[in-house]
Amino acid sequence: QVQLVQSGGGLVQPGGSLRLSCVAPVSIFIFDMAWYRQAPGKQRELVANINRSGSTNYADSVKGRFTISRDNAKNTVYLQMNNLKAEDTGVYYCNVETVMRQYWGQGKQVTVSS
């Protein structure tokens, strides 16, 4: 069973920054890596993804504020979140795609509030 370990998250004031990390076992080959989030009462949505070559895509709501990056040697994906807004509040999940299937992290709460 592949386990993804997330770290980061927490409570931050509007305009603040947070960084999320997600580590996968180095023994597996990963294609795409992504971050999703789920706000209370809403469906899970894609925040950003990155392929193995480093090409990225972002949700319109986070463009210019969030940056996704990855370290292929460490099988780690990061999400740097700047200028956070109240509407960024939710549980953030990492997701990785392997040749067999996708895997999800356990989720980390991000709360943006004054």
PDB file of C-alpha atoms in Angstrom:
ATOM      1  CA  GLN A   1       0.000   0.000   0.000  1.00  0.00           C
ATOM      2  CA  VAL A   2       1.451   3.338  -1.081  1.00  0.00           C
ATOM      3  CA  GLN A   3       1.203   6.014   1.584  1.00  0.00           C
ATOM      4  CA  LEU A   4       1.541   9.729   0.911  1.00  0.00           C
ATOM      5  CA  VAL A   5       2.617  11.858   3.862  1.00  0.00           C
ATOM      6  CA  GLN A   6       1.476  15.460   3.917  1.00  0.00           C
ATOM      7  CA  SER A   7       2.848  18.253   6.080  1.00  0.00           C
ATOM      8  CA  GLY A   8       2.166  21.939   6.449  1.00  0.00           C
ATOM      9  CA  GLY A   9      -1.158  23.673   6.678  1.00  0.00           C
ATOM     10  CA  GLY A  10      -2.657  25.421   9.667  1.00  0.00           C
ATOM     11  CA  LEU A  11      -4.165  28.774  10.512  1.00  0.00           C
ATOM     12  CA  VAL A  12      -3.031  31.954   8.799  1.00  0.00           C
ATOM     13  CA  GLN A  13      -4.329  35.498   8.496  1.00  0.00           C
ATOM     14  CA  PRO A  14      -5.529  36.870   5.154  1.00  0.00           C
ATOM     15  CA  GLY A  15      -2.548  37.926   3.070  1.00  0.00           C
ATOM     16  CA  GLY A  16      -0.301  35.400   4.752  1.00  0.00           C
ATOM     17  CA  SER A  17       1.601  32.441   3.327  1.00  0.00           C
ATOM     18  CA  LEU A  18       1.778  28.701   3.893  1.00  0.00           C
ATOM     19  CA  ARG A  19       3.675  25.838   2.319  1.00  0.00           C
ATOM     20  CA  LEU A  20       2.374  22.305   1.909  1.00  0.00           C
ATOM     21  CA  SER A  21       4.518  19.261   1.254  1.00  0.00           C
ATOM     22  CA  CYS A  22       3.646  15.726   0.224  1.00  0.00           C
ATOM     23  CA  VAL A  23       6.118  12.845   0.169  1.00  0.00           C
ATOM     24  CA  ALA A  24       5.623   9.567  -1.671  1.00  0.00           C
ATOM     25  CA  PRO A  25       7.810   6.473  -1.416  1.00  0.00           C
ATOM     26  CA  VAL A  26      10.893   6.896  -3.601  1.00  0.00           C
ATOM     27  CA  SER A  27      10.456   3.331  -4.917  1.00  0.00           C
ATOM     28  CA  ILE A  28       7.468   4.214  -7.090  1.00  0.00           C
ATOM     29  CA  PHE A  29       7.514   5.980 -10.468  1.00  0.00           C
ATOM     30  CA  ILE A  30       5.200   8.965 -10.509  1.00  0.00           C
ATOM     31  CA  PHE A  31       3.803  10.732 -13.547  1.00  0.00           C
ATOM     32  CA  ASP A  32       1.619  13.688 -12.577  1.00  0.00           C
ATOM     33  CA  MET A  33       1.407  15.204  -9.095  1.00  0.00           C
ATOM     34  CA  ALA A  34      -1.365  17.519  -7.989  1.00  0.00           C
ATOM     35  CA  TRP A  35      -3.015  19.395  -5.151  1.00  0.00           C
ATOM     36  CA  TYR A  36      -6.770  19.404  -4.603  1.00  0.00           C
ATOM     37  CA  ARG A  37      -8.845  21.125  -1.958  1.00  0.00           C
ATOM     38  CA  GLN A  38     -12.291  20.721  -0.504  1.00  0.00           C
ATOM     39  CA  ALA A  39     -14.118  23.553   1.225  1.00  0.00           C
ATOM     40  CA  PRO A  40     -16.967  22.824   3.651  1.00  0.00           C
ATOM     41  CA  GLY A  41     -20.101  21.876   1.748  1.00  0.00           C
ATOM     42  CA  LYS A  42     -18.331  21.924  -1.607  1.00  0.00           C
ATOM     43  CA  GLN A  43     -16.884  19.355  -3.970  1.00  0.00           C
ATOM     44  CA  ARG A  44     -13.197  18.627  -4.107  1.00  0.00           C
ATOM     45  CA  GLU A  45     -11.524  20.782  -6.759  1.00  0.00           C
ATOM     46  CA  LEU A  46      -8.189  20.790  -8.529  1.00  0.00           C
ATOM     47  CA  VAL A  47      -5.860  23.545  -7.323  1.00  0.00           C
ATOM     48  CA  ALA A  48      -2.750  22.819  -9.398  1.00  0.00           C
ATOM     49  CA  ASN A  49      -0.925  19.993 -11.089  1.00  0.00           C
ATOM     50  CA  ILE A  50       2.565  19.375 -12.417  1.00  0.00           C
ATOM     51  CA  ASN A  51       3.898  16.733 -14.748  1.00  0.00           C
ATOM     52  CA  ARG A  52       7.227  15.008 -14.530  1.00  0.00           C
ATOM     53  CA  SER A  53       8.837  17.562 -16.837  1.00  0.00           C
ATOM     54  CA  GLY A  54       7.697  20.440 -14.665  1.00  0.00           C
ATOM     55  CA  SER A  55       4.808  21.765 -16.743  1.00  0.00           C
ATOM     56  CA  THR A  56       2.127  23.221 -14.505  1.00  0.00           C
ATOM     57  CA  ASN A  57      -1.559  24.105 -14.537  1.00  0.00           C
ATOM     58  CA  TYR A  58      -3.460  26.185 -12.009  1.00  0.00           C
ATOM     59  CA  ALA A  59      -7.059  26.892 -11.150  1.00  0.00           C
ATOM     60  CA  ASP A  60      -7.955  30.434 -12.155  1.00  0.00           C
ATOM     61  CA  SER A  61      -8.685  31.310  -8.533  1.00  0.00           C
ATOM     62  CA  VAL A  62      -5.074  30.688  -7.436  1.00  0.00           C
ATOM     63  CA  LYS A  63      -3.082  31.858 -10.467  1.00  0.00           C
ATOM     64  CA  GLY A  64      -0.385  34.326  -9.476  1.00  0.00           C
ATOM     65  CA  ARG A  65      -0.656  33.406  -5.789  1.00  0.00           C
ATOM     66  CA  PHE A  66       0.128  29.677  -5.572  1.00  0.00           C
ATOM     67  CA  THR A  67       3.140  27.817  -6.940  1.00  0.00           C
ATOM     68  CA  ILE A  68       3.353  24.052  -7.347  1.00  0.00           C
ATOM     69  CA  SER A  69       6.762  22.408  -7.614  1.00  0.00           C
ATOM     70  CA  ARG A  70       8.228  18.928  -7.312  1.00  0.00           C
ATOM     71  CA  ASP A  71      11.452  17.119  -6.585  1.00  0.00           C
ATOM     72  CA  ASN A  72      11.517  13.916  -8.635  1.00  0.00           C
ATOM     73  CA  ALA A  73      14.507  12.503  -6.756  1.00  0.00           C
ATOM     74  CA  LYS A  74      12.595  12.739  -3.495  1.00  0.00           C
ATOM     75  CA  ASN A  75       9.139  12.026  -4.943  1.00  0.00           C
ATOM     76  CA  THR A  76       7.932  15.160  -3.213  1.00  0.00           C
ATOM     77  CA  VAL A  77       5.466  17.800  -4.328  1.00  0.00           C
ATOM     78  CA  TYR A  78       5.094  21.242  -2.785  1.00  0.00           C
ATOM     79  CA  LEU A  79       2.477  23.963  -2.836  1.00  0.00           C
ATOM     80  CA  GLN A  80       3.601  27.455  -1.913  1.00  0.00           C
ATOM     81  CA  MET A  81       0.554  29.569  -1.115  1.00  0.00           C
ATOM     82  CA  ASN A  82       0.939  33.336  -0.915  1.00  0.00           C
ATOM     83  CA  ASN A  83      -1.524  36.163  -0.400  1.00  0.00           C
ATOM     84  CA  LEU A  84      -4.010  33.726   1.075  1.00  0.00           C
ATOM     85  CA  LYS A  85      -7.695  34.621   1.121  1.00  0.00           C
ATOM     86  CA  ALA A  86     -10.590  33.417   3.236  1.00  0.00           C
ATOM     87  CA  GLU A  87     -11.938  31.501   0.254  1.00  0.00           C
ATOM     88  CA  ASP A  88      -8.761  29.398   0.197  1.00  0.00           C
ATOM     89  CA  THR A  89      -9.909  27.731   3.416  1.00  0.00           C
ATOM     90  CA  GLY A  90     -10.390  23.988   3.133  1.00  0.00           C
ATOM     91  CA  VAL A  91      -8.752  20.603   3.378  1.00  0.00           C
ATOM     92  CA  TYR A  92      -5.888  20.227   0.934  1.00  0.00           C
ATOM     93  CA  TYR A  93      -5.051  16.820  -0.534  1.00  0.00           C
ATOM     94  CA  CYS A  94      -2.089  15.766  -2.611  1.00  0.00           C
ATOM     95  CA  ASN A  95      -2.596  13.308  -5.430  1.00  0.00           C
ATOM     96  CA  VAL A  96      -0.072  11.319  -7.442  1.00  0.00           C
ATOM     97  CA  GLU A  97      -0.538   9.248 -10.568  1.00  0.00           C
ATOM     98  CA  THR A  98       1.442   6.056 -11.114  1.00  0.00           C
ATOM     99  CA  VAL A  99       1.272   3.524 -13.923  1.00  0.00           C
ATOM    100  CA  MET A 100      -1.213   1.441 -11.918  1.00  0.00           C
ATOM    101  CA  ARG A 101      -3.457   4.015 -10.183  1.00  0.00           C
ATOM    102  CA  GLN A 102      -3.775   7.287  -8.336  1.00  0.00           C
ATOM    103  CA  TYR A 103      -3.031   7.781  -4.649  1.00  0.00           C
ATOM    104  CA  TRP A 104      -4.224  10.424  -2.196  1.00  0.00           C
ATOM    105  CA  GLY A 105      -2.665  12.039   0.826  1.00  0.00           C
ATOM    106  CA  GLN A 106      -4.472  12.161   4.149  1.00  0.00           C
ATOM    107  CA  GLY A 107      -5.407  15.826   3.808  1.00  0.00           C
ATOM    108  CA  LYS A 108      -4.335  18.922   5.730  1.00  0.00           C
ATOM    109  CA  GLN A 109      -6.556  21.693   6.976  1.00  0.00           C
ATOM    110  CA  VAL A 110      -5.786  25.232   5.797  1.00  0.00           C
ATOM    111  CA  THR A 111      -7.749  27.982   7.510  1.00  0.00           C
ATOM    112  CA  VAL A 112      -7.461  31.600   6.457  1.00  0.00           C
ATOM    113  CA  SER A 113      -9.034  33.853   9.036  1.00  0.00           C
ATOM    114  CA  SER A 114      -8.355  37.009  10.984  1.00  0.00           C
TER     115      SER A 114
END
